[in-house]
Amino acid sequence: MDHGTGLFVDGNWARGSAVLPVADKYTGDAIAELHVPGPDQVDAAVASAARSAGGLPAAERAAILRRAARALDVGRAAILAWYVAETGFTPADATGELDRTLLIFELCAQEAERLTGEMVPVQAAAGHDDSLCFTLRVPVGVVAAITPFNAPLSTVAHKIAPALAAGNAVVLKPAEQTPLCAIALVRALLEAGLPERLVQLLPGPGETIGDRLVRHPDVRYVTFTGSTAVGRHIRAVSGLARTHLELGSNSPTVLWHDADLDHALPLVVRAGYRKAGQVCTSIQRLLVHEAIADEVTERLAALVRDLPYGDPRAPGTLVGPLISAEAAGRAEALLADAVGHGSYLLTGGARAGSMMVPTLLSGLPDGSRLASEEAFAPLLAIASVGSLDEAVHLANGTNYGLQAGVFCQDLDVALTFARRLETGGVVINDTSSTHPDPMPYGGVKDSGHGVEGPAYAVRDMTESRTVLVRHRGL
Ligand code: NAP
């Protein structure tokens, strides 16, 4: 597949004002050079989108999304190769995300077909016995979508597919480090017959391109996934645009004393170390009932020690490099801080460039940065808990609140966790990282606001228009 200039503005693959190099995250080889728009091109993209939004019938929007999914499936081999190169994630991660993307497109197509308003019982007001009141869902206009590096297919799909399903035009600013998959998605939509000005693609740095985009007064809705710091900034500068912010996390998963460890531990390993821990819902804190803490520590250390890491393309690798040496350096600093506060290093700990060996700690002392900040690395700490109150207290003890997992067979205990954990989602008998795409998904506290999931996002990317019909019965 040809990545072209990567910059798609006002219906054309355009040349920009600067060049964005894209590297293979494992080999470091240059794999592409994309064009970065100048400020005028950012404005032109929004203006073009604003002129084009609305007007495409729902059935056509649904058909386009379905055809785009088929085009992605047909082009799968090239897309997977781009994905592995630009992320450093494994081919299995790539396949999983592409398959999710196809499902997200299909679910959004279905939502386009059933998007509707509601009847309003105005007869409760005196004099309105014969009035009819109902609402219409109308597109908001221009949706700005800004995405992070760590899920360049599924997160982008969770933004552009609902935006288009709802009848909007979308201006996409993908992560600088992983823009190639976004090109594949845009190409598939164009191939599927999307009117070309309904999607605009702006590769380039967030601080300039992204910032100008979210400040633009014609952007009506900003859907953003990324760090809490950037989310706060976007919220502050985006004026009256509605925002949906999917932000950082430091996700806990609880292993209660009755957990089935043969079932749970392999899932914990995947959720802690897949994509080198660079998943917003990765387990960073494993809260283990003290009755099973010794057994869990011993078994988990053995599993993590054996994890294949290194070249993401080598068969069997689960843990590839981090997105950059800087990211690995930040994780190493969190690790040193935790050990300095009294955590015990069970396995791993070494780092070379962007590669960090899968690392497991026991103990998560109060005051350590790992207890409160986000590591976004193959770094997991076990903390022993003696009671439900203690587990809830620890789990809720960060500013984040995205998703939590609870392995527990006792329904009363499991549901008590579900009620008391301050997170957008609680997964019973699986990890914090489990996320079937149809479900409502989003954080609370510093993990953001708004929910993703086709049924929720499509509706949220519309406005409600109320129609009141006054008539007198004859
Ligand atoms: P990031 O640094 O916040 O970047 C996210 C996006 O924002 C990128 O496209 C970035 O552009 C752009 N950006 C940066 N500064 C901006 C500005 N001033 N105005 C507008 N846009 C700006 O996050 P990341 O490192 O890519 O991703 C990791 C973070 O995402 C973690 O915190 C993780 O927890 C979070 N995340 C959350 C979820 C969730 O569902 N809650 C899912 C996935 C990831 P550049 O790439 O050019 O910097």
Short mmCIF file of C-alpha atoms and ligand atoms in Angstrom, two decimals:
data_model
loop_
_atom_site.label_atom_id
_atom_site.label_comp_id
_atom_site.label_asym_id
_atom_site.label_seq_id
_atom_site.Cartn_x
_atom_site.Cartn_y
_atom_site.Cartn_z
CA MET A 1 0.00 0.00 0.00
CA ASP A 2 1.27 3.46 -0.87
CA HIS A 3 1.21 5.98 1.98
CA GLY A 4 1.43 8.94 -0.42
CA THR A 5 1.96 12.27 1.29
CA GLY A 6 -0.17 11.22 4.25
CA LEU A 7 -1.78 14.68 4.27
CA PHE A 8 -5.34 14.68 2.96
CA VAL A 9 -6.98 18.12 2.81
CA ASP A 10 -10.06 19.30 0.97
CA GLY A 11 -10.28 16.13 -1.08
CA ASN A 12 -6.62 15.94 -2.14
CA TRP A 13 -3.44 14.22 -1.04
CA ALA A 14 -1.46 17.40 -0.51
CA ARG A 15 2.10 18.50 0.03
CA GLY A 16 2.69 20.22 3.36
CA SER A 17 5.11 22.67 4.85
CA ALA A 18 7.37 20.21 6.69
CA VAL A 19 8.19 16.53 6.75
CA LEU A 20 7.33 13.96 9.42
CA PRO A 21 9.69 10.96 9.46
CA VAL A 22 8.20 7.65 10.62
CA ALA A 23 10.52 4.95 11.97
CA ASP A 24 10.27 1.22 12.58
CA LYS A 25 10.12 1.09 16.38
CA TYR A 26 12.23 -2.06 16.68
CA THR A 27 14.88 -1.65 13.99
CA GLY A 28 14.92 2.15 14.00
CA ASP A 29 14.85 2.12 10.17
CA ALA A 30 13.09 5.01 8.42
CA ILE A 31 9.89 3.65 6.85
CA ALA A 32 8.07 6.76 5.62
CA GLU A 33 8.17 10.51 5.31
CA LEU A 34 4.80 12.22 5.55
CA HIS A 35 3.80 15.79 4.89
CA VAL A 36 2.88 18.02 7.82
CA PRO A 37 0.28 20.73 7.12
CA GLY A 38 0.99 24.37 7.68
CA PRO A 39 -1.48 26.38 9.82
CA ASP A 40 -3.41 27.45 6.71
CA GLN A 41 -3.91 23.84 5.71
CA VAL A 42 -5.27 22.99 9.17
CA ASP A 43 -7.78 25.82 8.77
CA ALA A 44 -8.55 24.73 5.19
CA ALA A 45 -9.24 21.19 6.39
CA VAL A 46 -11.74 22.41 9.00
CA ALA A 47 -13.40 24.79 6.52
CA SER A 48 -13.70 22.05 3.90
CA ALA A 49 -15.14 19.65 6.50
CA ALA A 50 -17.61 22.28 7.73
CA ARG A 51 -18.90 22.85 4.18
CA SER A 52 -19.36 19.13 3.63
CA ALA A 53 -20.87 17.80 6.87
CA GLY A 54 -24.44 16.53 6.84
CA GLY A 55 -26.55 15.51 3.89
CA LEU A 56 -25.34 11.95 3.36
CA PRO A 57 -28.29 9.58 3.95
CA ALA A 58 -28.01 7.11 6.80
CA ALA A 59 -28.28 4.05 4.58
CA GLU A 60 -25.40 5.34 2.47
CA ARG A 61 -23.27 6.06 5.54
CA ALA A 62 -23.86 2.52 6.74
CA ALA A 63 -23.05 1.02 3.33
CA ILE A 64 -19.81 3.02 3.10
CA LEU A 65 -18.67 1.87 6.53
CA ARG A 66 -19.37 -1.76 5.59
CA ARG A 67 -17.53 -1.44 2.27
CA ALA A 68 -14.58 0.23 4.05
CA ALA A 69 -14.39 -2.70 6.47
CA ARG A 70 -14.25 -5.07 3.51
CA ALA A 71 -11.49 -2.99 1.89
CA LEU A 72 -9.49 -3.12 5.13
CA ASP A 73 -9.92 -6.86 5.25
CA VAL A 74 -8.76 -7.25 1.65
CA GLY A 75 -5.72 -5.03 2.30
CA ARG A 76 -4.97 -6.76 5.61
CA ALA A 77 -1.44 -8.01 4.86
CA ALA A 78 -0.06 -4.56 4.03
CA ILE A 79 -1.87 -2.89 6.94
CA LEU A 80 -0.56 -5.44 9.44
CA ALA A 81 2.99 -4.89 8.17
CA TRP A 82 2.66 -1.11 8.59
CA TYR A 83 1.18 -1.59 12.04
CA VAL A 84 4.00 -3.82 13.32
CA ALA A 85 6.65 -1.51 11.89
CA GLU A 86 5.28 1.77 13.21
CA THR A 87 4.28 0.50 16.68
CA GLY A 88 6.80 -2.22 17.58
CA PHE A 89 3.83 -4.37 18.64
CA THR A 90 3.53 -8.00 17.58
CA PRO A 91 1.67 -9.35 14.53
CA ALA A 92 -0.84 -10.91 16.97
CA ASP A 93 -1.55 -7.44 18.43
CA ALA A 94 -1.92 -6.10 14.91
CA THR A 95 -4.37 -8.81 13.87
CA GLY A 96 -6.42 -8.37 17.03
CA GLU A 97 -6.71 -4.64 16.43
CA LEU A 98 -7.57 -4.94 12.77
CA ASP A 99 -10.31 -7.47 13.55
CA ARG A 100 -11.68 -5.11 16.20
CA THR A 101 -11.64 -2.31 13.66
CA LEU A 102 -13.79 -4.31 11.24
CA LEU A 103 -16.28 -4.96 14.05
CA ILE A 104 -16.31 -1.29 15.08
CA PHE A 105 -17.09 -0.26 11.49
CA GLU A 106 -19.93 -2.80 11.31
CA LEU A 107 -21.38 -1.72 14.69
CA CYS A 108 -21.23 1.94 13.63
CA ALA A 109 -22.99 1.06 10.37
CA GLN A 110 -25.79 -0.49 12.43
CA GLU A 111 -25.99 2.59 14.64
CA ALA A 112 -26.27 4.83 11.57
CA GLU A 113 -29.27 2.76 10.49
CA ARG A 114 -31.10 3.03 13.81
CA LEU A 115 -30.14 6.53 14.93
CA THR A 116 -33.32 8.26 16.01
CA GLY A 117 -34.77 10.73 18.48
CA GLU A 118 -37.62 10.21 20.90
CA MET A 119 -41.21 11.13 21.55
CA VAL A 120 -41.70 13.66 24.35
CA PRO A 121 -44.89 13.46 26.41
CA VAL A 122 -45.71 17.19 26.37
CA GLN A 123 -49.35 16.52 27.19
CA ALA A 124 -48.36 16.82 30.84
CA ALA A 125 -48.35 20.60 30.29
CA ALA A 126 -51.75 22.30 30.33
CA GLY A 127 -53.02 23.17 26.85
CA HIS A 128 -50.81 20.62 25.06
CA ASP A 129 -53.20 17.71 24.84
CA ASP A 130 -53.06 17.80 21.07
CA SER A 131 -49.43 18.85 20.64
CA LEU A 132 -46.85 16.45 19.33
CA CYS A 133 -43.28 16.73 20.51
CA PHE A 134 -40.34 14.70 19.35
CA THR A 135 -36.60 15.04 18.96
CA LEU A 136 -34.36 14.54 15.94
CA ARG A 137 -30.69 13.59 16.17
CA VAL A 138 -28.74 15.87 13.83
CA PRO A 139 -24.99 15.80 13.11
CA VAL A 140 -22.85 18.22 15.13
CA GLY A 141 -20.87 19.23 12.01
CA VAL A 142 -17.09 18.97 12.31
CA VAL A 143 -15.59 16.40 14.66
CA ALA A 144 -11.89 16.72 15.46
CA ALA A 145 -10.35 13.36 16.34
CA ILE A 146 -6.97 13.19 18.05
CA THR A 147 -5.48 9.80 18.78
CA PRO A 148 -2.54 8.28 20.73
CA PHE A 149 0.22 6.02 19.45
CA ASN A 150 -0.79 2.84 21.21
CA ALA A 151 -3.89 1.68 19.31
CA PRO A 152 -3.50 3.21 15.84
CA LEU A 153 -6.29 1.15 14.29
CA SER A 154 -8.96 0.51 16.90
CA THR A 155 -8.79 3.86 18.69
CA VAL A 156 -8.88 5.73 15.39
CA ALA A 157 -11.81 3.54 14.31
CA HIS A 158 -13.64 4.29 17.58
CA LYS A 159 -13.53 7.97 16.61
CA ILE A 160 -13.90 8.28 12.85
CA ALA A 161 -16.49 5.54 12.36
CA PRO A 162 -19.04 6.95 14.87
CA ALA A 163 -18.38 10.49 13.64
CA LEU A 164 -19.22 9.47 10.07
CA ALA A 165 -22.08 7.17 11.11
CA ALA A 166 -23.67 10.17 12.82
CA GLY A 167 -23.45 12.20 9.60
CA ASN A 168 -20.51 14.44 10.52
CA ALA A 169 -17.29 15.32 8.76
CA VAL A 170 -14.16 14.33 10.63
CA VAL A 171 -10.70 15.90 10.80
CA LEU A 172 -8.21 13.36 12.12
CA LYS A 173 -4.86 14.15 13.75
CA PRO A 174 -3.22 10.78 14.48
CA ALA A 175 -0.22 10.30 16.78
CA GLU A 176 3.03 11.50 15.28
CA GLN A 177 4.69 8.18 16.05
CA THR A 178 2.04 5.97 14.41
CA PRO A 179 0.29 7.77 11.52
CA LEU A 180 0.46 5.03 8.86
CA CYS A 181 -2.53 2.99 10.04
CA ALA A 182 -4.63 6.17 9.93
CA ILE A 183 -3.73 6.53 6.25
CA ALA A 184 -4.92 2.96 5.67
CA LEU A 185 -8.27 3.74 7.33
CA VAL A 186 -8.76 6.94 5.32
CA ARG A 187 -7.87 5.18 2.07
CA ALA A 188 -10.36 2.39 2.82
CA LEU A 189 -13.13 4.92 3.44
CA LEU A 190 -12.37 6.76 0.20
CA GLU A 191 -12.23 3.49 -1.72
CA ALA A 192 -15.61 2.65 -0.19
CA GLY A 193 -17.10 5.79 -1.72
CA LEU A 194 -17.02 8.26 1.16
CA PRO A 195 -17.44 11.78 -0.25
CA GLU A 196 -13.86 12.90 -0.09
CA ARG A 197 -14.30 16.07 1.97
CA LEU A 198 -16.00 14.21 4.82
CA VAL A 199 -12.61 13.04 6.03
CA GLN A 200 -9.44 15.10 6.36
CA LEU A 201 -6.14 13.72 7.62
CA LEU A 202 -3.50 15.89 9.28
CA PRO A 203 -0.30 14.09 10.30
CA GLY A 204 2.06 16.11 12.47
CA PRO A 205 2.93 17.26 15.96
CA GLY A 206 0.23 17.64 18.54
CA GLU A 207 1.57 20.87 20.01
CA THR A 208 1.15 22.67 16.68
CA ILE A 209 -1.27 20.81 14.38
CA GLY A 210 -3.41 19.29 17.12
CA ASP A 211 -3.48 22.49 19.10
CA ARG A 212 -4.58 24.60 16.12
CA LEU A 213 -7.24 22.04 15.26
CA VAL A 214 -8.88 21.93 18.68
CA ARG A 215 -8.87 25.72 19.00
CA HIS A 216 -10.68 26.16 15.68
CA PRO A 217 -14.11 27.73 16.29
CA ASP A 218 -15.78 25.60 13.60
CA VAL A 219 -14.87 22.37 15.38
CA ARG A 220 -18.02 21.38 17.28
CA TYR A 221 -16.86 18.21 18.96
CA VAL A 222 -13.40 17.03 20.02
CA THR A 223 -12.89 13.33 20.59
CA PHE A 224 -9.50 12.76 22.16
CA THR A 225 -7.62 9.77 23.50
CA GLY A 226 -4.24 10.33 25.12
CA SER A 227 -2.57 11.50 28.29
CA THR A 228 -4.34 13.36 31.07
CA ALA A 229 -1.99 16.34 30.67
CA VAL A 230 -2.90 16.84 27.01
CA GLY A 231 -6.58 16.16 27.74
CA ARG A 232 -6.61 18.95 30.33
CA HIS A 233 -5.00 21.29 27.82
CA ILE A 234 -7.54 20.44 25.12
CA ARG A 235 -10.40 21.00 27.54
CA ALA A 236 -8.95 24.42 28.39
CA VAL A 237 -8.48 25.67 24.82
CA SER A 238 -11.34 24.13 22.86
CA GLY A 239 -13.90 26.77 23.70
CA LEU A 240 -17.53 25.67 23.50
CA ALA A 241 -16.82 22.50 21.52
CA ARG A 242 -18.10 19.40 23.28
CA THR A 243 -15.30 17.10 24.39
CA HIS A 244 -14.97 13.39 24.86
CA LEU A 245 -11.71 12.65 26.67
CA GLU A 246 -10.26 9.14 27.12
CA LEU A 247 -7.21 9.75 29.31
CA GLY A 248 -4.52 8.03 31.34
CA SER A 249 -4.82 5.31 33.94
CA ASN A 250 -3.03 3.25 36.57
CA SER A 251 -5.35 0.28 36.42
CA PRO A 252 -5.84 -2.15 39.29
CA THR A 253 -6.90 -5.77 39.12
CA VAL A 254 -7.91 -7.69 42.26
CA LEU A 255 -7.24 -11.38 42.88
CA TRP A 256 -9.57 -12.38 45.72
CA HIS A 257 -8.75 -15.45 47.84
CA ASP A 258 -11.26 -17.64 45.96
CA ALA A 259 -9.96 -16.70 42.48
CA ASP A 260 -9.30 -19.52 40.05
CA LEU A 261 -5.57 -18.88 39.58
CA ASP A 262 -5.11 -21.33 36.69
CA HIS A 263 -7.61 -19.21 34.78
CA ALA A 264 -6.56 -15.81 36.11
CA LEU A 265 -2.76 -15.78 36.01
CA PRO A 266 -2.28 -16.20 32.24
CA LEU A 267 -4.84 -13.44 31.72
CA VAL A 268 -3.00 -11.22 34.22
CA VAL A 269 0.27 -11.77 32.35
CA ARG A 270 -1.30 -10.77 29.02
CA ALA A 271 -2.98 -7.74 30.52
CA GLY A 272 0.20 -6.59 32.23
CA TYR A 273 2.70 -7.10 29.43
CA ARG A 274 0.95 -7.22 26.02
CA LYS A 275 2.02 -4.28 23.83
CA ALA A 276 4.85 -3.83 26.36
CA GLY A 277 2.27 -2.59 28.88
CA GLN A 278 1.33 0.33 26.63
CA VAL A 279 -2.41 -0.18 26.94
CA CYS A 280 -4.41 2.35 28.94
CA THR A 281 -6.07 -0.48 30.88
CA SER A 282 -2.85 -2.53 31.39
CA ILE A 283 -2.61 -3.93 34.89
CA GLN A 284 -0.13 -1.81 36.77
CA ARG A 285 -1.28 -2.73 40.28
CA LEU A 286 -2.26 -6.30 41.13
CA LEU A 287 -4.06 -6.34 44.47
CA VAL A 288 -3.86 -9.87 45.87
CA HIS A 289 -5.64 -11.23 48.92
CA GLU A 290 -3.01 -12.04 51.55
CA ALA A 291 -4.18 -15.67 51.79
CA ILE A 292 -2.90 -16.34 48.25
CA ALA A 293 -0.20 -13.65 47.98
CA ASP A 294 2.79 -16.02 48.36
CA GLU A 295 1.45 -18.47 45.80
CA VAL A 296 0.55 -15.71 43.32
CA THR A 297 3.95 -14.03 43.71
CA GLU A 298 5.83 -17.26 43.08
CA ARG A 299 3.73 -18.38 40.12
CA LEU A 300 3.56 -14.96 38.49
CA ALA A 301 7.31 -14.41 38.82
CA ALA A 302 7.91 -17.70 37.02
CA LEU A 303 5.49 -16.77 34.22
CA VAL A 304 6.94 -13.27 33.77
CA ARG A 305 10.53 -14.53 33.84
CA ASP A 306 9.68 -16.85 30.92
CA LEU A 307 7.95 -14.22 28.80
CA PRO A 308 9.44 -13.99 25.30
CA TYR A 309 10.51 -10.41 24.65
CA GLY A 310 12.50 -8.56 22.00
CA ASP A 311 11.92 -8.55 18.25
CA PRO A 312 8.14 -8.20 17.79
CA ARG A 313 8.33 -10.12 14.49
CA ALA A 314 10.01 -13.17 16.08
CA PRO A 315 7.51 -16.00 16.54
CA GLY A 316 6.16 -16.15 20.08
CA THR A 317 7.28 -12.68 21.22
CA LEU A 318 4.76 -11.11 23.59
CA VAL A 319 6.71 -8.02 24.66
CA GLY A 320 8.37 -5.79 22.08
CA PRO A 321 10.06 -2.42 22.58
CA LEU A 322 8.43 0.65 24.06
CA ILE A 323 7.48 3.39 21.67
CA SER A 324 10.75 5.29 22.33
CA ALA A 325 13.87 5.24 24.44
CA GLU A 326 12.47 8.26 26.35
CA ALA A 327 9.35 6.29 27.29
CA ALA A 328 11.51 3.39 28.48
CA GLY A 329 13.69 5.82 30.43
CA ARG A 330 10.59 7.21 32.20
CA ALA A 331 9.52 3.68 33.13
CA GLU A 332 13.01 2.92 34.44
CA ALA A 333 12.83 6.01 36.66
CA LEU A 334 9.46 4.86 38.09
CA LEU A 335 10.98 1.45 38.77
CA ALA A 336 14.01 2.95 40.56
CA ASP A 337 11.70 5.15 42.62
CA ALA A 338 9.55 2.14 43.64
CA VAL A 339 12.60 0.10 44.66
CA GLY A 340 13.91 3.15 46.54
CA HIS A 341 10.62 3.25 48.47
CA GLY A 342 10.93 -0.45 49.41
CA SER A 343 9.39 -2.48 46.53
CA TYR A 344 11.17 -5.76 45.88
CA LEU A 345 12.27 -6.58 42.33
CA LEU A 346 11.11 -10.14 41.58
CA THR A 347 12.21 -10.30 37.95
CA GLY A 348 13.27 -8.03 35.08
CA GLY A 349 14.37 -4.46 35.63
CA ALA A 350 16.91 -4.14 32.82
CA ARG A 351 16.51 -1.62 30.02
CA ALA A 352 18.46 -1.03 26.81
CA GLY A 353 17.30 1.81 24.57
CA SER A 354 13.56 1.40 24.09
CA MET A 355 13.55 -2.26 25.22
CA MET A 356 12.56 -2.98 28.80
CA VAL A 357 12.66 -6.53 30.13
CA PRO A 358 9.25 -7.61 31.52
CA THR A 359 9.42 -6.49 35.14
CA LEU A 360 7.55 -7.64 38.25
CA LEU A 361 7.71 -6.10 41.70
CA SER A 362 6.24 -7.05 45.02
CA GLY A 363 5.09 -4.32 47.34
CA LEU A 364 3.72 -0.95 46.31
CA PRO A 365 4.76 1.46 49.08
CA ASP A 366 2.75 4.57 49.80
CA GLY A 367 4.43 7.58 48.28
CA SER A 368 6.07 5.64 45.43
CA ARG A 369 5.35 7.15 42.02
CA LEU A 370 4.33 3.73 40.70
CA ALA A 371 1.45 3.67 43.20
CA SER A 372 -0.08 6.82 41.74
CA GLU A 373 1.36 7.66 38.30
CA GLU A 374 0.92 5.86 35.01
CA ALA A 375 3.90 3.69 33.92
CA PHE A 376 2.67 2.65 30.44
CA ALA A 377 5.39 0.00 30.39
CA PRO A 378 5.87 -3.75 31.03
CA LEU A 379 5.95 -3.06 34.74
CA LEU A 380 3.54 -4.57 37.25
CA ALA A 381 3.56 -4.45 41.05
CA ILE A 382 1.85 -6.90 43.41
CA ALA A 383 0.35 -5.50 46.62
CA SER A 384 -1.04 -7.80 49.31
CA VAL A 385 -4.42 -6.82 50.81
CA GLY A 386 -6.05 -8.18 53.96
CA SER A 387 -9.64 -7.07 53.50
CA LEU A 388 -12.15 -5.79 50.99
CA ASP A 389 -11.93 -2.33 52.53
CA GLU A 390 -8.17 -2.28 52.10
CA ALA A 391 -8.41 -3.45 48.47
CA VAL A 392 -11.00 -0.77 47.67
CA HIS A 393 -8.97 1.89 49.47
CA LEU A 394 -5.81 1.00 47.52
CA ALA A 395 -7.61 0.63 44.17
CA ASN A 396 -9.25 4.04 44.58
CA GLY A 397 -6.05 5.65 45.83
CA THR A 398 -5.01 7.31 42.56
CA ASN A 399 -6.42 10.24 40.65
CA TYR A 400 -7.23 7.88 37.79
CA GLY A 401 -10.41 5.85 37.31
CA LEU A 402 -10.57 4.07 33.97
CA GLN A 403 -11.25 0.38 34.48
CA ALA A 404 -10.63 -2.30 37.11
CA GLY A 405 -10.66 -6.11 37.11
CA VAL A 406 -11.82 -8.39 39.93
CA PHE A 407 -11.25 -12.15 39.96
CA CYS A 408 -13.64 -13.44 42.58
CA GLN A 409 -16.16 -16.28 42.76
CA ASP A 410 -18.25 -14.89 45.60
CA LEU A 411 -20.97 -12.84 43.92
CA ASP A 412 -21.59 -10.63 46.95
CA VAL A 413 -17.92 -9.68 47.18
CA ALA A 414 -17.62 -9.17 43.41
CA LEU A 415 -20.65 -6.90 43.25
CA THR A 416 -19.49 -4.96 46.30
CA PHE A 417 -16.27 -4.22 44.41
CA ALA A 418 -18.35 -3.20 41.38
CA ARG A 419 -20.26 -0.70 43.52
CA ARG A 420 -17.29 0.71 45.40
CA LEU A 421 -14.50 0.97 42.83
CA GLU A 422 -14.26 4.50 41.41
CA THR A 423 -13.77 3.57 37.77
CA GLY A 424 -15.71 3.86 34.53
CA GLY A 425 -15.85 0.07 34.27
CA VAL A 426 -15.40 -2.98 36.51
CA VAL A 427 -14.71 -6.35 34.89
CA ILE A 428 -15.65 -9.34 37.02
CA ASN A 429 -13.57 -12.50 36.48
CA ASP A 430 -11.27 -10.92 33.96
CA THR A 431 -8.66 -8.18 33.98
CA SER A 432 -8.92 -4.40 33.83
CA SER A 433 -7.80 -4.70 30.22
CA THR A 434 -10.87 -6.53 28.90
CA HIS A 435 -12.82 -4.33 26.52
CA PRO A 436 -15.39 -5.81 24.12
CA ASP A 437 -16.02 -3.00 21.65
CA PRO A 438 -19.82 -2.79 21.93
CA MET A 439 -19.73 -1.91 25.62
CA PRO A 440 -19.75 1.64 27.00
CA TYR A 441 -16.14 2.45 27.78
CA GLY A 442 -14.64 5.51 29.41
CA GLY A 443 -13.05 6.84 32.56
CA VAL A 444 -13.93 8.96 35.55
CA LYS A 445 -11.76 11.28 37.67
CA ASP A 446 -8.51 12.12 35.82
CA SER A 447 -9.17 9.31 33.31
CA GLY A 448 -11.57 11.57 31.45
CA HIS A 449 -15.23 11.94 30.62
CA GLY A 450 -17.68 10.64 28.05
CA VAL A 451 -18.05 7.08 26.83
CA GLU A 452 -16.92 5.31 23.73
CA GLY A 453 -18.62 2.30 22.15
CA PRO A 454 -20.51 2.67 18.85
CA ALA A 455 -24.01 2.97 20.32
CA TYR A 456 -22.91 5.67 22.75
CA ALA A 457 -20.43 7.56 20.58
CA VAL A 458 -22.69 7.84 17.53
CA ARG A 459 -25.47 9.33 19.62
CA ASP A 460 -23.09 11.63 21.46
CA MET A 461 -21.72 12.97 18.18
CA THR A 462 -25.16 14.32 17.31
CA GLU A 463 -27.23 17.15 18.69
CA SER A 464 -30.80 16.85 19.76
CA ARG A 465 -33.27 19.07 17.92
CA THR A 466 -36.70 19.36 19.47
CA VAL A 467 -39.75 19.61 17.23
CA LEU A 468 -43.00 20.80 18.84
CA VAL A 469 -46.05 20.52 16.63
CA ARG A 470 -49.06 22.53 17.78
CA HIS A 471 -52.27 21.45 16.18
CA ARG A 472 -55.89 21.43 17.07
CA GLY A 473 -57.88 18.29 16.60
CA LEU A 474 -60.77 18.76 14.13
P1 NAP B 1 -0.33 12.01 24.27
O1 NAP B 1 1.11 12.37 24.33
O2 NAP B 1 -1.27 12.69 25.16
O3 NAP B 1 -0.76 12.22 22.73
C1 NAP B 1 -2.04 11.91 22.29
C2 NAP B 1 -2.38 12.73 21.06
O4 NAP B 1 -2.47 14.11 21.42
C3 NAP B 1 -1.29 12.65 19.98
O5 NAP B 1 -1.88 12.65 18.71
C4 NAP B 1 -0.53 13.94 20.23
O6 NAP B 1 0.21 14.35 19.11
C5 NAP B 1 -1.67 14.88 20.55
N1 NAP B 1 -1.28 16.12 21.21
C6 NAP B 1 -0.17 16.38 21.94
N2 NAP B 1 -0.19 17.67 22.38
C7 NAP B 1 -1.32 18.23 21.90
C8 NAP B 1 -1.90 19.53 21.99
N3 NAP B 1 -1.31 20.52 22.66
N4 NAP B 1 -3.09 19.77 21.38
C9 NAP B 1 -3.71 18.77 20.70
N5 NAP B 1 -3.20 17.53 20.55
C10 NAP B 1 -2.02 17.25 21.16
O7 NAP B 1 -0.53 10.43 24.50
P2 NAP B 1 0.30 9.23 23.91
O8 NAP B 1 1.64 9.19 24.54
O9 NAP B 1 0.20 9.22 22.42
O10 NAP B 1 -0.58 8.00 24.42
C11 NAP B 1 -0.46 7.47 25.70
C12 NAP B 1 -1.52 8.01 26.63
O11 NAP B 1 -2.81 7.77 26.09
C13 NAP B 1 -1.50 7.31 27.97
O12 NAP B 1 -1.70 8.26 28.98
C14 NAP B 1 -2.68 6.37 27.89
O13 NAP B 1 -3.23 5.98 29.12
C15 NAP B 1 -3.63 7.17 27.09
N6 NAP B 1 -4.64 6.31 26.48
C16 NAP B 1 -5.88 6.30 27.04
C17 NAP B 1 -6.86 5.45 26.54
C18 NAP B 1 -8.23 5.40 27.14
O14 NAP B 1 -9.06 4.70 26.60
N7 NAP B 1 -8.52 6.11 28.22
C19 NAP B 1 -6.56 4.64 25.45
C20 NAP B 1 -5.29 4.68 24.90
C21 NAP B 1 -4.33 5.52 25.43
P3 NAP B 1 1.75 13.85 18.96
O15 NAP B 1 1.70 12.40 18.74
O16 NAP B 1 2.21 14.57 17.78
O17 NAP B 1 2.44 14.25 20.20
#
